[in-house]
Amino acid sequence: MSAPAAFGSPAPVLSYSPVILPVPGRPVDLQVRVSAPATGTGLPVILLSHGHGGSNNLSSLNGYAPIASLWAAAGFVVIQPTHLDSRTLSRQLAGTPGAPFFWRSRAEDISRILDRLDEIENTVPQLAGRIGHRKIAVAGHSLGGHTASLLLGARITDPGTGQELDLTEPRIKAGVLLAAPGRGGGILNGPMAGQVQFFNTTDFSTMTTPALVVAGDKDDSRHFTDIGPDWHADPYRLAPAPKTLLTLFDAEHLLGGISGYDAAETTDENPGRVAALGRLTSAYLHTQFQPGDHAWQAACEALTTGPDPAGQTESK
């Protein structure tokens, strides 16, 4: 693979949107943003699933610029769909089956993008022939982390039909879960628990695809559960190996501000934390796609060097 280095000076990045994909049966077209380094071939792909959120545009193809730009500069093609639960669509889709979270459609969006990756590659200027089609990762933040979990192999029972669903996407070879929801059942005792009944049956024991689970040690999602920040480590602890847990110190749900620059919803604004997260996640995925690459080992060593480490890792 010829790609910009994961570390060092920022590499020039190209971003193009929207790429519009008509989908039969979907109430609106699927729109995506594509960001990529200006140079390089055989580029691995990160499919980024946004969170639910309350902002008008952050939960859409227009959000997550801080982390998407870092990934693109590190040598990845980042593809961001606007899922049906985006606030940008909420008015026109009110009352649509699956609203307001569209948890199943979210996972289907990612598979649809993979089905049409050639079309996307040939639509974006200066991208044709540069994607490594066998190097596919999924990343998701918050509700997007739940979406990514399903694509990585976690099972769920549809609360509407009682049917257990397997939405595993075999073309995805690695994942990054950012502040993802944990287990359901009786621990979901917060005021929002009744609105996310689909969380109740999430089974991480079948999530076999390699994944990096990122959790903030101050991410206390009391609107869902009172068990504290450890809930977001469930996808690591309850899933089989190979898995890695990255715990970011003093990080809350936005992990320093990954959903937008200077966004009001970020309660722990910390550009240094976002930069560290970009380096660590990029290094993890580079090593997953090239096992002889020592980027992840170097990043972990750098993480624990110095008087004020950004976090800690453990693996199984």
PDB file of C-alpha atoms in Angstrom:
ATOM      1  CA  MET A   1       0.000   0.000   0.000  1.00  0.00           C
ATOM      2  CA  SER A   2       1.195   3.485  -0.830  1.00  0.00           C
ATOM      3  CA  ALA A   3      -0.448   5.947   1.560  1.00  0.00           C
ATOM      4  CA  PRO A   4       0.352   8.998   3.675  1.00  0.00           C
ATOM      5  CA  ALA A   5       1.980   8.265   7.002  1.00  0.00           C
ATOM      6  CA  ALA A   6      -0.283   7.870  10.033  1.00  0.00           C
ATOM      7  CA  PHE A   7       1.926  10.233  12.011  1.00  0.00           C
ATOM      8  CA  GLY A   8       3.839  13.425  11.385  1.00  0.00           C
ATOM      9  CA  SER A   9       2.763  16.459   9.369  1.00  0.00           C
ATOM     10  CA  PRO A  10      -0.886  16.526   8.282  1.00  0.00           C
ATOM     11  CA  ALA A  11      -1.418  15.301   4.724  1.00  0.00           C
ATOM     12  CA  PRO A  12      -3.661  17.169   2.247  1.00  0.00           C
ATOM     13  CA  VAL A  13      -7.217  15.805   2.277  1.00  0.00           C
ATOM     14  CA  LEU A  14      -9.957  15.947  -0.356  1.00  0.00           C
ATOM     15  CA  SER A  15     -13.632  15.884   0.677  1.00  0.00           C
ATOM     16  CA  TYR A  16     -16.599  15.480  -1.652  1.00  0.00           C
ATOM     17  CA  SER A  17     -20.334  15.518  -0.930  1.00  0.00           C
ATOM     18  CA  PRO A  18     -22.979  14.576  -1.486  1.00  0.00           C
ATOM     19  CA  VAL A  19     -22.664  11.340  -3.396  1.00  0.00           C
ATOM     20  CA  ILE A  20     -26.328  10.456  -3.909  1.00  0.00           C
ATOM     21  CA  LEU A  21     -27.322   6.787  -4.024  1.00  0.00           C
ATOM     22  CA  PRO A  22     -30.967   6.100  -4.884  1.00  0.00           C
ATOM     23  CA  VAL A  23     -32.143   3.036  -2.921  1.00  0.00           C
ATOM     24  CA  PRO A  24     -35.422   1.298  -3.833  1.00  0.00           C
ATOM     25  CA  GLY A  25     -37.732   1.194  -0.816  1.00  0.00           C
ATOM     26  CA  ARG A  26     -35.727   3.682   1.231  1.00  0.00           C
ATOM     27  CA  PRO A  27     -37.893   6.767   1.930  1.00  0.00           C
ATOM     28  CA  VAL A  28     -35.135   9.144   0.785  1.00  0.00           C
ATOM     29  CA  ASP A  29     -31.939   8.727  -1.225  1.00  0.00           C
ATOM     30  CA  LEU A  30     -28.828   7.668   0.689  1.00  0.00           C
ATOM     31  CA  GLN A  31     -26.356  10.556   0.739  1.00  0.00           C
ATOM     32  CA  VAL A  32     -22.699  10.171   1.686  1.00  0.00           C
ATOM     33  CA  ARG A  33     -19.610  12.308   2.108  1.00  0.00           C
ATOM     34  CA  VAL A  34     -16.241  10.918   1.052  1.00  0.00           C
ATOM     35  CA  SER A  35     -12.933  12.197   2.432  1.00  0.00           C
ATOM     36  CA  ALA A  36      -9.583  10.868   1.270  1.00  0.00           C
ATOM     37  CA  PRO A  37      -5.899  11.759   1.207  1.00  0.00           C
ATOM     38  CA  ALA A  38      -4.850  13.647  -1.900  1.00  0.00           C
ATOM     39  CA  THR A  39      -2.306  10.957  -2.802  1.00  0.00           C
ATOM     40  CA  GLY A  40      -1.839   7.233  -2.373  1.00  0.00           C
ATOM     41  CA  THR A  41      -3.298   3.998  -3.727  1.00  0.00           C
ATOM     42  CA  GLY A  42      -4.631   0.818  -2.162  1.00  0.00           C
ATOM     43  CA  LEU A  43      -6.265   3.042   0.458  1.00  0.00           C
ATOM     44  CA  PRO A  44      -8.247   1.280   3.202  1.00  0.00           C
ATOM     45  CA  VAL A  45     -11.812   2.411   3.859  1.00  0.00           C
ATOM     46  CA  ILE A  46     -13.491   3.503   7.096  1.00  0.00           C
ATOM     47  CA  LEU A  47     -17.306   3.549   7.015  1.00  0.00           C
ATOM     48  CA  LEU A  48     -18.275   6.056   9.712  1.00  0.00           C
ATOM     49  CA  SER A  49     -21.729   5.746  11.313  1.00  0.00           C
ATOM     50  CA  HIS A  50     -22.781   8.953  13.072  1.00  0.00           C
ATOM     51  CA  GLY A  51     -24.544   9.148  16.431  1.00  0.00           C
ATOM     52  CA  HIS A  52     -28.194  10.065  16.974  1.00  0.00           C
ATOM     53  CA  GLY A  53     -27.661  13.389  18.703  1.00  0.00           C
ATOM     54  CA  GLY A  54     -29.762  16.529  18.824  1.00  0.00           C
ATOM     55  CA  SER A  55     -27.786  18.856  16.571  1.00  0.00           C
ATOM     56  CA  ASN A  56     -29.115  19.738  13.148  1.00  0.00           C
ATOM     57  CA  ASN A  57     -26.113  18.644  11.102  1.00  0.00           C
ATOM     58  CA  LEU A  58     -23.545  16.890  13.286  1.00  0.00           C
ATOM     59  CA  SER A  59     -25.511  13.654  13.043  1.00  0.00           C
ATOM     60  CA  SER A  60     -25.267  13.493   9.262  1.00  0.00           C
ATOM     61  CA  LEU A  61     -22.697  13.422   6.481  1.00  0.00           C
ATOM     62  CA  ASN A  62     -21.815  16.986   7.536  1.00  0.00           C
ATOM     63  CA  GLY A  63     -20.602  16.009  11.009  1.00  0.00           C
ATOM     64  CA  TYR A  64     -17.571  14.346  12.586  1.00  0.00           C
ATOM     65  CA  ALA A  65     -15.055  16.463  10.660  1.00  0.00           C
ATOM     66  CA  PRO A  66     -12.459  16.400  13.492  1.00  0.00           C
ATOM     67  CA  ILE A  67     -12.030  12.622  13.421  1.00  0.00           C
ATOM     68  CA  ALA A  68     -12.849  12.083   9.727  1.00  0.00           C
ATOM     69  CA  SER A  69     -10.160  14.572   8.682  1.00  0.00           C
ATOM     70  CA  LEU A  70      -7.575  12.914  10.917  1.00  0.00           C
ATOM     71  CA  TRP A  71      -8.369   9.486   9.464  1.00  0.00           C
ATOM     72  CA  ALA A  72      -8.200  10.763   5.892  1.00  0.00           C
ATOM     73  CA  ALA A  73      -4.866  12.469   6.576  1.00  0.00           C
ATOM     74  CA  ALA A  74      -3.615   9.154   7.985  1.00  0.00           C
ATOM     75  CA  GLY A  75      -4.309   7.363   4.709  1.00  0.00           C
ATOM     76  CA  PHE A  76      -7.939   6.219   4.861  1.00  0.00           C
ATOM     77  CA  VAL A  77     -10.930   6.821   2.622  1.00  0.00           C
ATOM     78  CA  VAL A  78     -13.686   7.870   5.044  1.00  0.00           C
ATOM     79  CA  ILE A  79     -17.282   7.396   3.911  1.00  0.00           C
ATOM     80  CA  GLN A  80     -20.024   9.035   5.984  1.00  0.00           C
ATOM     81  CA  PRO A  81     -23.693   8.263   5.333  1.00  0.00           C
ATOM     82  CA  THR A  82     -26.628  10.321   6.522  1.00  0.00           C
ATOM     83  CA  HIS A  83     -28.777   7.721   8.295  1.00  0.00           C
ATOM     84  CA  LEU A  84     -32.544   8.096   8.424  1.00  0.00           C
ATOM     85  CA  ASP A  85     -32.469   9.131  12.114  1.00  0.00           C
ATOM     86  CA  SER A  86     -30.504  12.297  11.306  1.00  0.00           C
ATOM     87  CA  ARG A  87     -32.100  15.517  12.559  1.00  0.00           C
ATOM     88  CA  THR A  88     -31.767  16.792   8.988  1.00  0.00           C
ATOM     89  CA  LEU A  89     -34.464  14.267   7.984  1.00  0.00           C
ATOM     90  CA  SER A  90     -36.577  13.980  11.126  1.00  0.00           C
ATOM     91  CA  ARG A  91     -39.442  16.223  10.037  1.00  0.00           C
ATOM     92  CA  GLN A  92     -40.065  14.524   6.718  1.00  0.00           C
ATOM     93  CA  LEU A  93     -39.676  11.016   8.175  1.00  0.00           C
ATOM     94  CA  ALA A  94     -41.800  11.402  11.321  1.00  0.00           C
ATOM     95  CA  GLY A  95     -44.102   8.409  11.552  1.00  0.00           C
ATOM     96  CA  THR A  96     -42.049   6.328   9.103  1.00  0.00           C
ATOM     97  CA  PRO A  97     -41.660   2.670  10.202  1.00  0.00           C
ATOM     98  CA  GLY A  98     -38.433   2.365  12.187  1.00  0.00           C
ATOM     99  CA  ALA A  99     -38.488   5.950  13.500  1.00  0.00           C
ATOM    100  CA  PRO A 100     -36.994   7.583  15.429  1.00  0.00           C
ATOM    101  CA  PHE A 101     -33.801   5.488  15.626  1.00  0.00           C
ATOM    102  CA  PHE A 102     -33.953   3.388  12.430  1.00  0.00           C
ATOM    103  CA  TRP A 103     -31.522   0.919  14.024  1.00  0.00           C
ATOM    104  CA  ARG A 104     -31.942  -1.727  11.310  1.00  0.00           C
ATOM    105  CA  SER A 105     -31.834   0.716   8.397  1.00  0.00           C
ATOM    106  CA  ARG A 106     -28.597   2.158   9.779  1.00  0.00           C
ATOM    107  CA  ALA A 107     -26.803  -1.183   9.402  1.00  0.00           C
ATOM    108  CA  GLU A 108     -28.361  -1.702   5.984  1.00  0.00           C
ATOM    109  CA  ASP A 109     -27.011   1.698   4.872  1.00  0.00           C
ATOM    110  CA  ILE A 110     -23.453   0.483   5.449  1.00  0.00           C
ATOM    111  CA  SER A 111     -24.011  -2.699   3.430  1.00  0.00           C
ATOM    112  CA  ARG A 112     -25.573  -0.646   0.622  1.00  0.00           C
ATOM    113  CA  ILE A 113     -22.473   1.541   0.485  1.00  0.00           C
ATOM    114  CA  LEU A 114     -20.285  -1.538   0.159  1.00  0.00           C
ATOM    115  CA  ASP A 115     -22.529  -2.868  -2.597  1.00  0.00           C
ATOM    116  CA  ARG A 116     -21.885   0.329  -4.555  1.00  0.00           C
ATOM    117  CA  LEU A 117     -18.297   1.094  -3.585  1.00  0.00           C
ATOM    118  CA  ASP A 118     -17.190   1.016  -7.232  1.00  0.00           C
ATOM    119  CA  GLU A 119     -19.849   3.594  -8.092  1.00  0.00           C
ATOM    120  CA  ILE A 120     -18.770   5.840  -5.212  1.00  0.00           C
ATOM    121  CA  GLU A 121     -15.098   5.520  -6.148  1.00  0.00           C
ATOM    122  CA  ASN A 122     -15.807   6.503  -9.749  1.00  0.00           C
ATOM    123  CA  THR A 123     -18.049   9.426  -8.763  1.00  0.00           C
ATOM    124  CA  VAL A 124     -15.594  11.197  -6.470  1.00  0.00           C
ATOM    125  CA  PRO A 125     -13.039  13.231  -8.461  1.00  0.00           C
ATOM    126  CA  GLN A 126      -9.435  11.959  -8.237  1.00  0.00           C
ATOM    127  CA  LEU A 127     -10.425   8.795  -6.318  1.00  0.00           C
ATOM    128  CA  ALA A 128     -10.912   6.208  -9.086  1.00  0.00           C
ATOM    129  CA  GLY A 129      -8.526   3.279  -8.804  1.00  0.00           C
ATOM    130  CA  ARG A 130      -7.180   4.301  -5.392  1.00  0.00           C
ATOM    131  CA  ILE A 131      -9.324   2.258  -2.969  1.00  0.00           C
ATOM    132  CA  GLY A 132      -8.183  -1.041  -1.456  1.00  0.00           C
ATOM    133  CA  HIS A 133     -11.470  -2.916  -1.710  1.00  0.00           C
ATOM    134  CA  ARG A 134     -10.461  -5.719   0.656  1.00  0.00           C
ATOM    135  CA  LYS A 135      -9.445  -3.317   3.441  1.00  0.00           C
ATOM    136  CA  ILE A 136     -12.780  -2.290   4.937  1.00  0.00           C
ATOM    137  CA  ALA A 137     -13.415  -1.090   8.496  1.00  0.00           C
ATOM    138  CA  VAL A 138     -16.502   0.255  10.209  1.00  0.00           C
ATOM    139  CA  ALA A 139     -16.451   2.903  12.917  1.00  0.00           C
ATOM    140  CA  GLY A 140     -19.375   4.294  14.849  1.00  0.00           C
ATOM    141  CA  HIS A 141     -19.987   6.768  17.634  1.00  0.00           C
ATOM    142  CA  SER A 142     -22.731   6.360  20.256  1.00  0.00           C
ATOM    143  CA  LEU A 143     -25.772   4.941  18.389  1.00  0.00           C
ATOM    144  CA  GLY A 144     -23.380   4.557  15.472  1.00  0.00           C
ATOM    145  CA  GLY A 145     -21.344   2.310  17.754  1.00  0.00           C
ATOM    146  CA  HIS A 146     -24.399   0.091  18.137  1.00  0.00           C
ATOM    147  CA  THR A 147     -24.718   0.036  14.335  1.00  0.00           C
ATOM    148  CA  ALA A 148     -21.066  -0.937  14.004  1.00  0.00           C
ATOM    149  CA  SER A 149     -21.478  -3.669  16.634  1.00  0.00           C
ATOM    150  CA  LEU A 150     -24.232  -5.312  14.582  1.00  0.00           C
ATOM    151  CA  LEU A 151     -22.105  -5.215  11.442  1.00  0.00           C
ATOM    152  CA  LEU A 152     -19.191  -6.753  13.367  1.00  0.00           C
ATOM    153  CA  GLY A 153     -21.349  -9.689  14.446  1.00  0.00           C
ATOM    154  CA  ALA A 154     -23.394  -8.746  17.517  1.00  0.00           C
ATOM    155  CA  ARG A 155     -26.906 -10.195  17.381  1.00  0.00           C
ATOM    156  CA  ILE A 156     -30.172  -8.499  18.251  1.00  0.00           C
ATOM    157  CA  THR A 157     -33.803  -9.520  18.576  1.00  0.00           C
ATOM    158  CA  ASP A 158     -36.211  -7.237  16.750  1.00  0.00           C
ATOM    159  CA  PRO A 159     -38.585  -5.979  19.487  1.00  0.00           C
ATOM    160  CA  GLY A 160     -41.353  -5.654  16.921  1.00  0.00           C
ATOM    161  CA  THR A 161     -41.231  -9.208  15.547  1.00  0.00           C
ATOM    162  CA  GLY A 162     -39.324 -11.228  18.135  1.00  0.00           C
ATOM    163  CA  GLN A 163     -36.993 -12.421  15.361  1.00  0.00           C
ATOM    164  CA  GLU A 164     -33.272 -12.702  16.093  1.00  0.00           C
ATOM    165  CA  LEU A 165     -31.319 -10.872  13.405  1.00  0.00           C
ATOM    166  CA  ASP A 166     -27.827 -11.435  12.117  1.00  0.00           C
ATOM    167  CA  LEU A 167     -26.665  -8.280  10.296  1.00  0.00           C
ATOM    168  CA  THR A 168     -22.998  -9.266  10.174  1.00  0.00           C
ATOM    169  CA  GLU A 169     -21.209  -7.747   7.189  1.00  0.00           C
ATOM    170  CA  PRO A 170     -18.445 -10.194   6.133  1.00  0.00           C
ATOM    171  CA  ARG A 171     -16.749  -7.595   3.912  1.00  0.00           C
ATOM    172  CA  ILE A 172     -15.849  -5.614   7.042  1.00  0.00           C
ATOM    173  CA  LYS A 173     -12.543  -6.824   8.462  1.00  0.00           C
ATOM    174  CA  ALA A 174     -12.133  -4.573  11.543  1.00  0.00           C
ATOM    175  CA  GLY A 175     -14.067  -2.084  13.631  1.00  0.00           C
ATOM    176  CA  VAL A 176     -13.735   0.899  15.966  1.00  0.00           C
ATOM    177  CA  LEU A 177     -16.518   1.450  18.511  1.00  0.00           C
ATOM    178  CA  LEU A 178     -16.526   4.971  19.951  1.00  0.00           C
ATOM    179  CA  ALA A 179     -18.545   5.437  23.169  1.00  0.00           C
ATOM    180  CA  ALA A 180     -20.835   2.636  22.025  1.00  0.00           C
ATOM    181  CA  PRO A 181     -23.797   1.378  24.092  1.00  0.00           C
ATOM    182  CA  GLY A 182     -23.263  -1.648  26.296  1.00  0.00           C
ATOM    183  CA  ARG A 183     -25.525  -4.475  27.357  1.00  0.00           C
ATOM    184  CA  GLY A 184     -29.263  -4.176  27.842  1.00  0.00           C
ATOM    185  CA  GLY A 185     -31.752  -5.896  30.092  1.00  0.00           C
ATOM    186  CA  GLY A 186     -32.278  -4.911  33.710  1.00  0.00           C
ATOM    187  CA  ILE A 187     -29.366  -2.491  33.840  1.00  0.00           C
ATOM    188  CA  LEU A 188     -31.219  -0.162  31.462  1.00  0.00           C
ATOM    189  CA  ASN A 189     -33.011   1.770  34.205  1.00  0.00           C
ATOM    190  CA  GLY A 190     -32.577   5.403  33.127  1.00  0.00           C
ATOM    191  CA  PRO A 191     -35.312   7.746  31.880  1.00  0.00           C
ATOM    192  CA  MET A 192     -34.511   6.967  28.217  1.00  0.00           C
ATOM    193  CA  ALA A 193     -34.407   3.190  28.613  1.00  0.00           C
ATOM    194  CA  GLY A 194     -37.964   2.673  27.400  1.00  0.00           C
ATOM    195  CA  GLN A 195     -37.170   4.375  24.098  1.00  0.00           C
ATOM    196  CA  VAL A 196     -34.310   2.035  23.189  1.00  0.00           C
ATOM    197  CA  GLN A 197     -35.868  -1.373  23.705  1.00  0.00           C
ATOM    198  CA  PHE A 198     -33.755  -2.703  20.825  1.00  0.00           C
ATOM    199  CA  PHE A 199     -30.727  -2.373  23.153  1.00  0.00           C
ATOM    200  CA  ASN A 200     -32.223  -4.976  25.491  1.00  0.00           C
ATOM    201  CA  THR A 201     -31.282  -8.036  23.474  1.00  0.00           C
ATOM    202  CA  THR A 202     -27.884  -7.003  22.122  1.00  0.00           C
ATOM    203  CA  ASP A 203     -25.651 -10.085  22.296  1.00  0.00           C
ATOM    204  CA  PHE A 204     -21.939  -9.325  21.997  1.00  0.00           C
ATOM    205  CA  SER A 205     -20.906 -12.991  22.324  1.00  0.00           C
ATOM    206  CA  THR A 206     -21.169 -13.384  18.535  1.00  0.00           C
ATOM    207  CA  MET A 207     -19.175 -10.229  17.688  1.00  0.00           C
ATOM    208  CA  THR A 208     -16.110 -12.065  16.395  1.00  0.00           C
ATOM    209  CA  THR A 209     -14.617  -9.464  14.023  1.00  0.00           C
ATOM    210  CA  PRO A 210     -11.514  -7.727  15.444  1.00  0.00           C
ATOM    211  CA  ALA A 211     -12.421  -4.400  17.029  1.00  0.00           C
ATOM    212  CA  LEU A 212     -11.041  -1.534  19.092  1.00  0.00           C
ATOM    213  CA  VAL A 213     -13.516  -0.403  21.749  1.00  0.00           C
ATOM    214  CA  VAL A 214     -12.988   3.198  22.893  1.00  0.00           C
ATOM    215  CA  ALA A 215     -14.549   4.335  26.176  1.00  0.00           C
ATOM    216  CA  GLY A 216     -14.215   7.530  28.183  1.00  0.00           C
ATOM    217  CA  ASP A 217     -13.757   7.026  31.906  1.00  0.00           C
ATOM    218  CA  LYS A 218     -16.091   9.994  32.555  1.00  0.00           C
ATOM    219  CA  ASP A 219     -18.781   8.958  30.058  1.00  0.00           C
ATOM    220  CA  ASP A 220     -21.637   8.379  32.508  1.00  0.00           C
ATOM    221  CA  SER A 221     -24.793   7.774  30.433  1.00  0.00           C
ATOM    222  CA  ARG A 222     -27.339   8.025  33.253  1.00  0.00           C
ATOM    223  CA  HIS A 223     -30.188   8.594  30.813  1.00  0.00           C
ATOM    224  CA  PHE A 224     -29.769   4.899  29.965  1.00  0.00           C
ATOM    225  CA  THR A 225     -28.222   3.246  33.038  1.00  0.00           C
ATOM    226  CA  ASP A 226     -26.814   3.962  36.485  1.00  0.00           C
ATOM    227  CA  ILE A 227     -23.869   1.554  36.248  1.00  0.00           C
ATOM    228  CA  GLY A 228     -21.543   4.354  35.161  1.00  0.00           C
ATOM    229  CA  PRO A 229     -18.899   4.758  32.455  1.00  0.00           C
ATOM    230  CA  ASP A 230     -18.010   1.062  32.565  1.00  0.00           C
ATOM    231  CA  TRP A 231     -21.160   0.362  30.512  1.00  0.00           C
ATOM    232  CA  HIS A 232     -19.340   1.543  27.383  1.00  0.00           C
ATOM    233  CA  ALA A 233     -16.663  -1.130  27.895  1.00  0.00           C
ATOM    234  CA  ASP A 234     -19.234  -3.944  27.552  1.00  0.00           C
ATOM    235  CA  PRO A 235     -18.563  -4.480  23.829  1.00  0.00           C
ATOM    236  CA  TYR A 236     -14.989  -5.344  24.818  1.00  0.00           C
ATOM    237  CA  ARG A 237     -15.691  -7.403  27.907  1.00  0.00           C
ATOM    238  CA  LEU A 238     -18.671  -9.361  26.535  1.00  0.00           C
ATOM    239  CA  ALA A 239     -17.299 -10.072  23.049  1.00  0.00           C
ATOM    240  CA  PRO A 240     -14.818 -12.792  22.108  1.00  0.00           C
ATOM    241  CA  ALA A 241     -11.188 -12.111  21.194  1.00  0.00           C
ATOM    242  CA  PRO A 242      -9.529 -10.489  19.371  1.00  0.00           C
ATOM    243  CA  LYS A 243     -10.621  -7.227  20.978  1.00  0.00           C
ATOM    244  CA  THR A 244      -8.796  -4.214  22.398  1.00  0.00           C
ATOM    245  CA  LEU A 245     -10.092  -1.646  24.888  1.00  0.00           C
ATOM    246  CA  LEU A 246      -8.821   1.930  24.839  1.00  0.00           C
ATOM    247  CA  THR A 247      -9.896   3.890  27.901  1.00  0.00           C
ATOM    248  CA  LEU A 248      -9.447   7.636  27.508  1.00  0.00           C
ATOM    249  CA  PHE A 249      -8.829   9.493  30.766  1.00  0.00           C
ATOM    250  CA  ASP A 250     -11.240  12.335  31.664  1.00  0.00           C
ATOM    251  CA  ALA A 251     -13.164  11.757  28.420  1.00  0.00           C
ATOM    252  CA  GLU A 252     -16.930  12.155  28.297  1.00  0.00           C
ATOM    253  CA  HIS A 253     -19.351  11.068  25.578  1.00  0.00           C
ATOM    254  CA  LEU A 254     -17.900  13.206  22.767  1.00  0.00           C
ATOM    255  CA  LEU A 255     -14.366  11.977  23.560  1.00  0.00           C
ATOM    256  CA  GLY A 256     -12.936  15.482  23.452  1.00  0.00           C
ATOM    257  CA  GLY A 257     -15.033  16.744  20.535  1.00  0.00           C
ATOM    258  CA  ILE A 258     -15.148  14.235  17.670  1.00  0.00           C
ATOM    259  CA  SER A 259     -18.572  15.208  16.307  1.00  0.00           C
ATOM    260  CA  GLY A 260     -17.725  18.804  15.377  1.00  0.00           C
ATOM    261  CA  TYR A 261     -15.299  21.651  15.879  1.00  0.00           C
ATOM    262  CA  ASP A 262     -16.257  23.814  18.879  1.00  0.00           C
ATOM    263  CA  ALA A 263     -19.622  22.054  19.127  1.00  0.00           C
ATOM    264  CA  ALA A 264     -21.881  23.118  21.982  1.00  0.00           C
ATOM    265  CA  GLU A 265     -22.795  19.493  22.741  1.00  0.00           C
ATOM    266  CA  THR A 266     -19.157  18.682  23.597  1.00  0.00           C
ATOM    267  CA  THR A 267     -18.864  18.695  27.386  1.00  0.00           C
ATOM    268  CA  ASP A 268     -15.158  17.788  27.456  1.00  0.00           C
ATOM    269  CA  GLU A 269     -13.643  19.935  24.691  1.00  0.00           C
ATOM    270  CA  ASN A 270     -10.042  18.793  24.272  1.00  0.00           C
ATOM    271  CA  PRO A 271      -8.377  18.995  20.835  1.00  0.00           C
ATOM    272  CA  GLY A 272      -5.353  17.129  22.179  1.00  0.00           C
ATOM    273  CA  ARG A 273      -7.554  14.193  23.153  1.00  0.00           C
ATOM    274  CA  VAL A 274      -9.143  14.118  19.696  1.00  0.00           C
ATOM    275  CA  ALA A 275      -5.695  14.182  18.082  1.00  0.00           C
ATOM    276  CA  ALA A 276      -4.541  11.306  20.298  1.00  0.00           C
ATOM    277  CA  LEU A 277      -7.681   9.352  19.424  1.00  0.00           C
ATOM    278  CA  GLY A 278      -7.052   9.933  15.728  1.00  0.00           C
ATOM    279  CA  ARG A 279      -3.469   8.661  16.019  1.00  0.00           C
ATOM    280  CA  LEU A 280      -4.425   5.605  18.071  1.00  0.00           C
ATOM    281  CA  THR A 281      -7.377   4.505  15.968  1.00  0.00           C
ATOM    282  CA  SER A 282      -5.448   5.048  12.731  1.00  0.00           C
ATOM    283  CA  ALA A 283      -2.539   3.020  14.069  1.00  0.00           C
ATOM    284  CA  TYR A 284      -4.846   0.207  15.192  1.00  0.00           C
ATOM    285  CA  LEU A 285      -6.480  -0.074  11.764  1.00  0.00           C
ATOM    286  CA  HIS A 286      -3.216   0.185   9.832  1.00  0.00           C
ATOM    287  CA  THR A 287      -1.871  -2.728  11.860  1.00  0.00           C
ATOM    288  CA  GLN A 288      -5.082  -4.726  11.358  1.00  0.00           C
ATOM    289  CA  PHE A 289      -4.778  -4.355   7.588  1.00  0.00           C
ATOM    290  CA  GLN A 290      -1.019  -4.951   7.557  1.00  0.00           C
ATOM    291  CA  PRO A 291      -0.104  -7.338  10.387  1.00  0.00           C
ATOM    292  CA  GLY A 292       3.599  -6.614   9.964  1.00  0.00           C
ATOM    293  CA  ASP A 293       2.987  -2.912  10.566  1.00  0.00           C
ATOM    294  CA  HIS A 294       4.160  -1.821  14.042  1.00  0.00           C
ATOM    295  CA  ALA A 295       2.078   1.369  14.126  1.00  0.00           C
ATOM    296  CA  TRP A 296      -0.232   0.113  16.891  1.00  0.00           C
ATOM    297  CA  GLN A 297       2.643  -1.037  19.097  1.00  0.00           C
ATOM    298  CA  ALA A 298       4.375   2.320  18.660  1.00  0.00           C
ATOM    299  CA  ALA A 299       1.165   4.215  19.413  1.00  0.00           C
ATOM    300  CA  CYS A 300       0.566   2.243  22.605  1.00  0.00           C
ATOM    301  CA  GLU A 301       4.128   2.867  23.768  1.00  0.00           C
ATOM    302  CA  ALA A 302       3.726   6.584  23.082  1.00  0.00           C
ATOM    303  CA  LEU A 303       0.430   6.592  24.973  1.00  0.00           C
ATOM    304  CA  THR A 304       2.070   5.572  28.227  1.00  0.00           C
ATOM    305  CA  THR A 305       5.128   7.800  27.826  1.00  0.00           C
ATOM    306  CA  GLY A 306       5.292  11.057  29.719  1.00  0.00           C
ATOM    307  CA  PRO A 307       3.778  12.423  32.915  1.00  0.00           C
ATOM    308  CA  ASP A 308       0.213  12.882  31.617  1.00  0.00           C
ATOM    309  CA  PRO A 309      -0.944   9.875  29.525  1.00  0.00           C
ATOM    310  CA  ALA A 310      -4.156  10.258  27.527  1.00  0.00           C
ATOM    311  CA  GLY A 311      -5.392   6.786  28.400  1.00  0.00           C
ATOM    312  CA  GLN A 312      -4.593   3.105  28.662  1.00  0.00           C
ATOM    313  CA  THR A 313      -5.141  -0.064  26.642  1.00  0.00           C
ATOM    314  CA  GLU A 314      -5.804  -3.735  27.293  1.00  0.00           C
ATOM    315  CA  SER A 315      -6.294  -6.581  24.847  1.00  0.00           C
ATOM    316  CA  LYS A 316      -7.484 -10.147  24.630  1.00  0.00           C
TER     317      LYS A 316
END
